[in-house]
XYZ file of C-alpha atoms in Angstrom:
413
model
C -0.179 0.056 0.536
C 1.112 3.637 -0.933
C 2.688 4.996 2.387
C 0.626 8.384 3.182
C 2.320 11.896 5.120
C 0.416 14.482 7.227
C 1.970 17.283 9.049
C 0.313 18.903 11.805
C 1.037 22.551 11.599
C 1.788 23.292 15.260
C 4.365 20.177 15.825
C 7.372 21.075 13.926
C 10.123 19.575 15.474
C 8.299 17.483 17.821
C 10.102 14.355 18.411
C 7.833 11.311 19.658
C 7.922 7.446 19.691
C 6.142 4.408 19.968
C 7.986 3.918 23.317
C 6.359 6.873 24.726
C 2.856 4.852 25.732
C 2.109 6.302 29.517
C 0.652 3.924 31.619
C -1.608 4.779 34.240
C -2.711 2.873 37.268
C -6.692 1.627 36.354
C -8.934 1.737 39.330
C -10.629 -1.132 40.553
C -14.240 -2.560 39.049
C -16.322 -5.161 37.517
C -16.028 -6.061 33.813
C -15.622 -6.061 30.241
C -18.721 -8.129 29.504
C -18.291 -8.450 25.690
C -14.971 -10.654 25.893
C -15.572 -14.202 25.219
C -14.789 -17.311 26.218
C -13.001 -18.165 22.900
C -10.634 -15.319 22.851
C -9.738 -15.665 26.529
C -6.803 -17.221 28.139
C -7.978 -20.710 29.615
C -8.268 -19.588 32.602
C -11.046 -16.421 32.674
C -9.674 -13.706 34.512
C -12.020 -11.884 37.075
C -14.028 -8.834 35.180
C -12.685 -5.722 35.333
C -14.876 -2.632 34.898
C -12.244 -0.972 31.510
C -14.504 0.601 29.208
C -13.744 4.406 29.288
C -15.067 7.661 27.514
C -11.913 9.715 26.010
C -11.821 13.009 24.131
C -9.813 16.063 23.510
C -10.892 19.879 24.059
C -9.392 22.629 22.110
C -6.572 23.257 24.010
C -5.669 19.224 23.275
C -5.867 18.418 27.154
C -7.098 14.584 27.246
C -10.461 14.157 28.686
C -11.092 10.723 30.953
C -14.587 9.828 31.802
C -14.726 6.379 34.048
C -16.423 4.319 36.373
C -14.964 2.911 39.616
C -17.281 1.548 42.488
C -20.499 2.363 40.655
C -19.613 6.582 40.140
C -18.947 8.258 37.145
C -15.772 10.167 37.107
C -14.176 12.424 35.133
C -10.538 14.233 34.998
C -7.993 15.331 32.203
C -4.861 15.804 31.176
C -2.449 18.618 30.252
C 0.221 16.427 29.220
C -1.002 13.592 27.289
C -1.772 11.140 29.714
C 1.320 10.928 32.140
C -0.598 13.030 35.043
C -4.131 13.566 35.434
C -6.164 16.156 37.729
C -7.846 14.902 40.681
C -11.114 12.789 39.628
C -14.295 14.768 40.100
C -17.771 12.788 40.486
C -19.993 13.563 38.458
C -22.407 10.587 40.018
C -23.585 11.795 43.421
C -25.455 8.204 44.310
C -23.858 5.197 43.114
C -25.587 3.736 40.277
C -25.220 0.930 37.651
C -23.214 2.365 35.182
C -22.974 0.664 31.304
C -19.373 0.673 30.789
C -19.045 -2.270 28.598
C -17.253 -2.063 25.139
C -20.181 -1.311 23.215
C -22.088 1.044 26.094
C -19.348 2.869 27.678
C -19.682 6.351 29.458
C -19.326 9.645 26.467
C -17.715 13.041 26.993
C -17.416 15.875 24.964
C -16.092 19.185 25.704
C -17.618 22.321 23.709
C -15.626 25.634 22.192
C -16.495 27.442 25.660
C -15.582 24.742 28.055
C -18.376 22.948 28.890
C -17.748 19.486 29.760
C -20.831 17.355 28.687
C -21.054 13.361 29.690
C -23.535 10.857 28.896
C -23.766 7.055 30.149
C -26.566 4.857 30.409
C -27.672 3.549 33.904
C -28.365 0.065 33.854
C -31.586 -0.560 35.962
C -32.954 -4.029 37.899
C -35.192 -5.081 35.430
C -33.560 -6.755 32.622
C -31.994 -4.741 29.785
C -33.429 -1.808 31.490
C -31.543 1.223 31.418
C -31.620 5.302 31.313
C -29.937 7.483 29.253
C -28.375 9.764 31.685
C -26.683 13.547 31.303
C -24.604 15.886 32.990
C -22.759 18.963 32.109
C -20.112 21.211 33.871
C -19.956 25.158 33.099
C -16.652 25.093 35.103
C -13.895 23.255 33.472
C -14.799 20.469 35.225
C -14.193 21.250 38.923
C -18.305 20.652 39.657
C -21.130 18.777 37.748
C -24.616 19.317 37.786
C -27.069 16.912 38.887
C -27.410 14.072 36.362
C -30.737 14.383 34.523
C -32.804 11.602 32.713
C -32.810 12.237 28.703
C -35.613 9.188 27.934
C -39.064 11.002 28.559
C -41.340 8.565 28.299
C -41.581 7.108 31.803
C -41.358 3.770 30.970
C -39.396 0.909 32.817
C -37.460 -0.653 29.285
C -34.544 -0.575 27.337
C -33.201 3.084 26.800
C -29.107 1.969 25.963
C -26.424 2.303 23.640
C -26.256 6.071 23.702
C -23.858 8.444 21.691
C -22.859 11.601 22.084
C -22.158 14.564 19.200
C -21.463 18.385 19.333
C -21.318 21.079 17.194
C -18.899 23.105 19.283
C -21.138 26.027 19.634
C -24.212 25.225 21.818
C -25.505 22.670 19.809
C -25.465 18.849 21.593
C -27.222 15.681 19.958
C -28.129 12.452 22.062
C -29.105 9.402 20.051
C -29.966 6.032 21.579
C -32.167 2.720 21.378
C -34.791 2.395 22.580
C -37.527 -0.089 23.358
C -40.832 2.459 23.737
C -42.397 1.589 20.534
C -41.460 -2.550 20.515
C -43.399 -2.365 23.790
C -46.396 -0.109 22.524
C -46.973 -2.922 19.952
C -46.929 -5.455 21.852
C -49.215 -4.376 24.563
C -51.792 -4.043 21.429
C -50.844 -8.006 20.554
C -48.852 -6.730 17.341
C -45.351 -7.764 16.413
C -42.180 -5.327 16.594
C -38.889 -6.230 15.335
C -36.350 -5.465 16.769
C -36.340 -1.358 18.499
C -36.564 2.100 17.700
C -33.891 4.860 17.251
C -34.553 7.886 19.586
C -32.577 11.846 20.113
C -32.537 14.388 22.257
C -30.971 17.787 21.403
C -30.127 20.980 23.192
C -28.984 24.154 22.089
C -27.639 26.251 24.635
C -24.808 23.482 25.539
C -26.880 21.006 27.374
C -28.810 23.643 29.951
C -32.214 22.451 28.300
C -33.414 19.499 26.290
C -35.991 19.364 23.760
C -38.454 16.458 23.831
C -37.372 13.012 22.435
C -37.918 12.660 18.656
C -38.111 9.330 17.166
C -35.666 9.185 14.495
C -36.027 5.426 13.278
C -37.887 2.186 13.939
C -36.837 -1.348 13.561
C -33.462 -0.997 14.304
C -30.843 -3.785 16.307
C -31.429 -3.790 20.025
C -27.720 -3.480 21.277
C -25.169 -2.629 18.421
C -23.678 0.805 19.437
C -25.318 4.053 17.623
C -22.190 6.291 16.408
C -22.775 9.982 15.950
C -20.568 12.595 14.119
C -21.167 16.471 12.806
C -20.974 17.235 9.381
C -21.583 20.442 7.376
C -25.369 19.413 7.508
C -26.004 18.241 11.040
C -25.350 15.411 12.967
C -25.658 12.029 11.612
C -26.076 8.752 13.048
C -24.749 5.111 12.255
C -26.938 2.323 13.147
C -27.446 -1.619 12.416
C -30.577 -1.655 11.056
C -33.395 -4.565 10.345
C -33.805 -4.759 6.542
C -36.276 -7.294 5.569
C -37.253 -10.549 7.516
C -33.718 -9.993 9.438
C -31.036 -8.741 7.748
C -28.754 -6.457 10.131
C -26.655 -4.253 8.202
C -25.540 -0.893 8.415
C -27.168 2.768 7.917
C -26.633 6.117 8.178
C -29.194 8.508 8.788
C -29.588 12.505 9.052
C -30.943 13.799 12.045
C -31.928 16.846 10.279
C -33.459 15.454 7.299
C -35.222 11.894 9.276
C -38.146 12.453 6.592
C -35.893 11.078 4.172
C -35.304 8.051 6.416
C -32.022 5.583 6.562
C -29.591 5.268 3.755
C -28.673 1.779 3.331
C -23.960 1.885 3.570
C -23.521 -1.839 3.892
C -24.658 -4.951 1.884
C -23.146 -7.931 3.822
C -26.601 -9.511 3.900
C -26.045 -10.530 7.620
C -29.519 -12.549 8.539
C -29.582 -13.413 11.911
C -32.022 -13.423 14.609
C -30.345 -11.866 17.161
C -27.943 -8.771 18.126
C -24.822 -9.016 17.361
C -23.529 -6.767 19.970
C -20.960 -5.548 17.405
C -21.387 -1.703 16.573
C -20.059 0.644 14.403
C -17.793 3.549 14.326
C -18.411 6.638 12.159
C -16.240 10.205 11.452
C -16.332 13.066 9.009
C -13.277 14.489 7.728
C -12.409 17.703 6.462
C -14.099 17.307 2.679
C -17.199 16.090 3.922
C -16.937 13.061 3.681
C -18.062 10.179 5.643
C -15.757 6.880 6.934
C -17.083 3.951 8.558
C -15.683 1.134 9.889
C -18.032 -2.322 10.852
C -17.835 -5.865 11.486
C -20.124 -8.465 9.794
C -20.715 -12.459 9.533
C -22.821 -11.683 6.401
C -23.503 -14.085 3.553
C -21.683 -11.620 1.268
C -19.214 -10.677 3.783
C -17.578 -11.215 6.711
C -15.178 -9.857 8.931
C -14.002 -6.011 10.019
C -14.553 -3.161 7.174
C -13.749 0.206 6.034
C -15.228 2.242 3.733
C -16.037 5.613 2.920
C -18.644 8.045 1.051
C -19.108 10.803 -0.301
C -22.043 11.873 -1.511
C -23.861 9.324 -3.289
C -20.041 7.660 -4.096
C -19.072 5.494 -1.975
C -15.703 3.359 -1.942
C -15.408 -0.763 -1.999
C -15.191 -2.286 1.336
C -11.950 -2.687 2.785
C -10.738 -5.134 4.737
C -9.001 -4.841 8.147
C -6.943 -7.019 10.077
C -5.703 -10.618 10.199
C -8.486 -12.782 10.395
C -6.888 -15.562 11.944
C -6.436 -13.138 14.993
C -9.940 -12.308 15.075
C -10.148 -7.995 14.419
C -12.724 -6.733 16.085
C -14.452 -3.283 17.044
C -12.775 -0.963 15.122
C -13.387 2.761 15.886
C -12.464 5.481 12.892
C -11.202 8.932 13.454
C -10.851 12.131 11.222
C -8.863 15.464 10.839
C -8.447 17.797 7.782
C -7.300 14.829 5.333
C -6.293 12.247 7.672
C -7.985 9.210 8.942
C -6.667 7.210 11.719
C -8.372 3.601 12.416
C -8.054 1.135 15.121
C -8.946 -2.258 16.250
C -8.242 -4.908 18.417
C -6.782 -9.016 18.070
C -6.068 -11.962 19.515
C -3.026 -13.948 18.752
C -4.227 -17.002 21.192
C -1.560 -15.570 23.608
C -2.064 -11.856 23.410
C -4.004 -9.095 22.407
C -2.782 -6.323 19.957
C -4.066 -2.748 19.732
C -3.620 -2.129 15.641
C -3.883 1.154 13.874
C -3.877 2.396 10.000
C -3.643 5.978 9.105
C -4.631 7.498 6.114
C -3.596 11.535 5.178
C -5.453 11.666 1.838
C -8.981 11.280 3.021
C -8.997 7.335 2.404
C -7.693 7.277 -0.684
C -4.476 5.477 0.734
C -3.386 3.412 3.569
C -0.113 3.021 5.722
C 0.664 -0.444 6.582
C -0.992 -2.040 9.799
C 1.077 -0.890 12.865
C 0.890 -2.865 15.599
C 0.903 -0.404 18.890
C 0.787 -2.024 22.263
C 0.385 -5.832 23.531
C -1.338 -6.757 26.791
C -2.443 -10.275 27.990
C -4.898 -9.540 30.492
C -8.898 -8.300 29.960
C -9.048 -4.672 28.272
C -10.866 -2.134 26.271
C -10.933 -1.603 22.763
C -8.142 0.579 21.790
C -10.029 4.346 21.110
C -7.964 6.950 18.585
C -8.418 10.617 19.075
C -7.310 13.407 16.763
C -7.527 17.149 16.824
C -5.837 20.369 15.450
C -2.718 19.575 17.692
C -2.308 16.206 18.189
C -3.375 12.421 17.694
C -3.641 9.364 20.561
C -4.322 6.126 21.043
C -6.029 5.349 24.388
C -5.997 1.680 25.585
C -7.250 0.893 29.224
C -5.799 -2.628 30.194
C -6.440 -4.163 33.280
C -2.479 -5.610 33.554
C -0.970 -2.280 32.519
C -3.884 0.255 33.150
C -4.431 3.289 30.922
C -2.248 3.531 28.677
C -1.961 6.333 26.332
C 0.403 6.309 22.775
C 0.729 9.798 20.948
C 1.271 8.636 17.051
C 1.965 11.703 15.685
C 5.281 10.641 15.255
C 4.179 7.684 13.306
C 1.679 9.465 10.618
C 4.190 12.220 10.026
C 6.456 9.995 8.892
C 7.535 10.293 5.312
C 8.950 7.610 3.624
C 10.329 9.543 1.029
């Protein structure tokens, strides 16, 4: 493959190597329930709460949302994870917070410094949950009392939230919601899957509008993904097409009347939720970039593609199929696109990365960034004007933050 080159404008002369991984001690917790016995070591380790939410703000600070002892905590780092501020508690009352790979806390920082956090509170009833929100208007020193965003009053499934902001005050939260399914069943009607709902704010989370139904008949527990485009927020979801074909679709939250657009055609026909959502990003050209996993009749494995208007690239397979590549994530900024995913070779897990500096037209070879033999979260890429990081939370090594500017900036002549 052609190697890409790119230069961040503020990093002239900045030298980083792959050895600059920062390990931060991880706190105690309760598990990565998405781990499957077939990919774990023979002696299954104790479950540990490892899924975290991370983001970069306008100043390049790294923000971290993590769950410890049934409380959601937020902290920030000014030195790419070498040191973090004292954690601030977002949830004053202990609650069961979703923190597996498909259902992690989300965190974003607006241009004025408002810190926005969403998460799923898991209720005692099976599969039931609430979408919760809190914000900080004093740079993360204190947080508002958490509120429930789903407004139907039902004790049912409201889970797998995603959060996106335009940075200027508009906040959008989308999630999977079972209210329509429950209402249909109460009438004796069939209802395949669940629905996608959203709520939005125009004042950085001070107030939220009533919930809005975006689409019905989505997969029940594949995480949603949101990105902000020049035309507003766009969501990626695993939809149910036909009787039980579970492929991916995108929808504009500002053009709900247009419905969803099918963007994968893998023909995965399964009467169950794969528990394996996709990832979505937009670049400086306005292109959408997405990653997903499938086990369909037309394709099997983990894939990437880009969408520009009505044009779609051919799917590009990611990873070594013998090493069970899965749970890819994508971020983009300007012309640069970064992909990360996790592999398991039977002994250790690997955090892998590929990058493009021409909007996804050409790609680097895969890089193996980090290894871990214990339980771990999925690697999460981040990118901003000044830096690019890969964050990987592991049970044995703790929270690992790897600056990858030097890798992305490298020139092969």
